[in-house]
Coordinates of N, CA and C in Angstrom, one line a residue:
M1 N 24.2 -13.2 -131.0 CA 23.3 -12.1 -130.9 C 23.6 -11.2 -132.1
M2 N 22.5 -10.6 -132.6 CA 22.7 -9.7 -133.8 C 22.9 -8.3 -133.3
D3 N 23.5 -7.5 -134.2 CA 23.7 -6.1 -134.0 C 22.3 -5.4 -134.0
N4 N 22.0 -4.7 -132.9 CA 20.7 -4.0 -132.8 C 20.5 -3.0 -133.9
S5 N 21.5 -2.4 -134.4 CA 21.4 -1.3 -135.5 C 20.9 -1.9 -136.8
S6 N 20.9 -3.2 -137.0 CA 20.5 -3.8 -138.2 C 19.0 -4.0 -138.2
F7 N 18.3 -3.9 -137.1 CA 16.9 -4.1 -137.0 C 16.1 -2.8 -137.4
K8 N 15.0 -2.9 -138.1 CA 14.2 -1.8 -138.5 C 12.8 -2.1 -138.1
K9 N 12.0 -1.0 -137.9 CA 10.6 -1.1 -137.7 C 9.9 0.0 -138.5
S10 N 8.6 -0.2 -138.7 CA 7.9 0.7 -139.5 C 7.9 2.2 -139.0
P11 N 8.1 3.1 -140.0 CA 8.0 4.5 -139.5 C 6.6 4.9 -139.1
F12 N 5.6 4.1 -139.3 CA 4.3 4.4 -138.9 C 4.0 3.9 -137.5
S13 N 5.0 3.2 -137.0 CA 4.9 2.6 -135.6 C 5.0 3.7 -134.6
E14 N 4.0 3.7 -133.7 CA 4.1 4.6 -132.6 C 5.2 4.2 -131.6
N15 N 5.8 5.1 -130.9 CA 6.9 4.8 -130.0 C 6.4 4.3 -128.6
V16 N 5.6 3.2 -128.6 CA 5.1 2.7 -127.4 C 5.7 1.3 -127.0
G17 N 6.6 0.8 -127.8 CA 7.3 -0.4 -127.5 C 6.5 -1.7 -127.8
A18 N 5.5 -1.6 -128.6 CA 4.7 -2.7 -129.0 C 4.8 -3.0 -130.4
C19 N 6.0 -3.2 -130.9 CA 6.2 -3.3 -132.3 C 7.0 -4.6 -132.6
V20 N 7.0 -5.0 -133.9 CA 8.0 -6.0 -134.3 C 9.1 -5.3 -135.1
E21 N 10.2 -5.8 -135.1 CA 11.4 -5.3 -135.8 C 11.9 -6.4 -136.7
V22 N 12.4 -6.0 -137.9 CA 12.9 -7.0 -138.8 C 14.3 -6.7 -139.2
S23 N 15.1 -7.7 -139.6 CA 16.4 -7.6 -140.1 C 16.7 -8.7 -141.0
R24 N 17.6 -8.4 -142.0 CA 18.0 -9.5 -142.9 C 19.0 -10.3 -142.2
M25 N 18.9 -11.6 -142.4 CA 19.9 -12.5 -141.9 C 20.1 -13.7 -142.8
G26 N 21.3 -13.8 -143.4 CA 21.6 -14.8 -144.4 C 20.7 -14.6 -145.6
D27 N 20.0 -15.6 -146.0 CA 19.1 -15.5 -147.1 C 17.7 -15.4 -146.7
G28 N 17.5 -14.8 -145.5 CA 16.1 -14.7 -145.0 C 16.0 -13.4 -144.2
V29 N 14.9 -13.4 -143.3 CA 14.6 -12.3 -142.5 C 14.3 -12.8 -141.1
V30 N 14.8 -12.0 -140.1 CA 14.5 -12.3 -138.7 C 13.5 -11.3 -138.2
V31 N 12.6 -11.7 -137.4 CA 11.6 -10.9 -136.8 C 11.7 -11.0 -135.3
R32 N 11.6 -9.9 -134.5 CA 11.7 -10.0 -133.1 C 10.7 -8.9 -132.5
D33 N 10.4 -9.1 -131.2 CA 9.6 -8.2 -130.4 C 10.4 -7.0 -130.0
S34 N 10.0 -5.8 -130.2 CA 10.8 -4.6 -129.8 C 10.9 -4.5 -128.3
K35 N 9.9 -5.0 -127.6 CA 10.0 -4.9 -126.1 C 11.0 -5.9 -125.5
N36 N 11.4 -6.9 -126.3 CA 12.3 -7.9 -125.8 C 13.3 -8.2 -126.8
P37 N 14.2 -7.3 -127.1 CA 15.2 -7.5 -128.2 C 16.2 -8.6 -128.0
G38 N 16.4 -9.0 -126.8 CA 17.2 -10.2 -126.5 C 16.5 -11.5 -126.5
G39 N 15.2 -11.5 -126.7 CA 14.4 -12.7 -126.6 C 14.4 -13.5 -127.9
P40 N 13.5 -14.4 -128.0 CA 13.4 -15.3 -129.2 C 13.1 -14.5 -130.5
M41 N 13.6 -15.0 -131.6 CA 13.4 -14.4 -132.9 C 12.9 -15.4 -133.8
L42 N 12.1 -15.0 -134.8 CA 11.6 -15.9 -135.8 C 12.3 -15.7 -137.1
W43 N 12.8 -16.7 -137.7 CA 13.5 -16.6 -139.0 C 12.6 -17.1 -140.1
F44 N 12.5 -16.4 -141.2 CA 11.7 -16.7 -142.4 C 12.6 -16.7 -143.6
S45 N 12.5 -17.7 -144.5 CA 13.2 -17.6 -145.7 C 12.7 -16.5 -146.6
A46 N 13.5 -16.1 -147.6 CA 13.1 -15.0 -148.5 C 11.7 -15.3 -149.1
V47 N 11.5 -16.6 -149.5 CA 10.3 -17.0 -150.2 C 9.1 -16.8 -149.2
E48 N 9.3 -17.3 -147.9 CA 8.2 -17.2 -146.9 C 7.9 -15.7 -146.6
W49 N 8.9 -14.9 -146.5 CA 8.8 -13.5 -146.2 C 8.0 -12.7 -147.3
T50 N 8.4 -13.0 -148.5 CA 7.7 -12.4 -149.7 C 6.3 -12.8 -149.7
A51 N 6.0 -14.1 -149.5 CA 4.6 -14.6 -149.4 C 3.8 -13.9 -148.3
F52 N 4.4 -13.7 -147.2 CA 3.7 -12.9 -146.1 C 3.4 -11.5 -146.5
L53 N 4.4 -10.8 -147.0 CA 4.2 -9.4 -147.4 C 3.1 -9.3 -148.5
Y54 N 3.1 -10.3 -149.4 CA 2.1 -10.3 -150.5 C 0.7 -10.5 -149.8
G55 N 0.6 -11.4 -148.8 CA -0.6 -11.6 -148.1 C -1.1 -10.3 -147.4
V56 N -0.2 -9.6 -146.8 CA -0.6 -8.3 -146.2 C -1.1 -7.4 -147.2
L57 N -0.4 -7.3 -148.4 CA -0.8 -6.3 -149.4 C -2.2 -6.6 -150.0
V58 N -2.5 -7.8 -150.2 CA -3.8 -8.2 -150.8 C -4.9 -8.4 -149.7
G59 N -4.6 -8.2 -148.4 CA -5.7 -8.3 -147.4 C -6.0 -9.7 -147.0
E60 N -5.1 -10.6 -147.2 CA -5.3 -12.0 -146.9 C -5.6 -12.3 -145.4
F61 N -5.2 -11.4 -144.5 CA -5.3 -11.7 -143.1 C -6.5 -11.0 -142.5
G62 N -7.3 -10.3 -143.2 CA -8.5 -9.6 -142.8 C -8.3 -8.6 -141.6
L63 N -7.2 -7.9 -141.7 CA -6.9 -7.0 -140.6 C -7.6 -5.6 -140.8
G64 N -8.1 -5.4 -142.0 CA -8.7 -4.1 -142.2 C -7.7 -3.0 -142.4
S65 N -8.2 -1.8 -142.5 CA -7.2 -0.6 -142.7 C -7.3 0.4 -141.6

């Protein structure tokens, strides 16, 4: 189990418990559901995480603003 203090979420996130939290782990990033911090986590390599963030930046996922 990871230390809860290492997880961060967006400062723009409302405090309603429907957020994802991220933390560095090894040479990658772990993502978890803020409503279930003891539940499953997804691990992404640094390359995968960078590609995801770039996709968000350029609007690749069509989420709008």
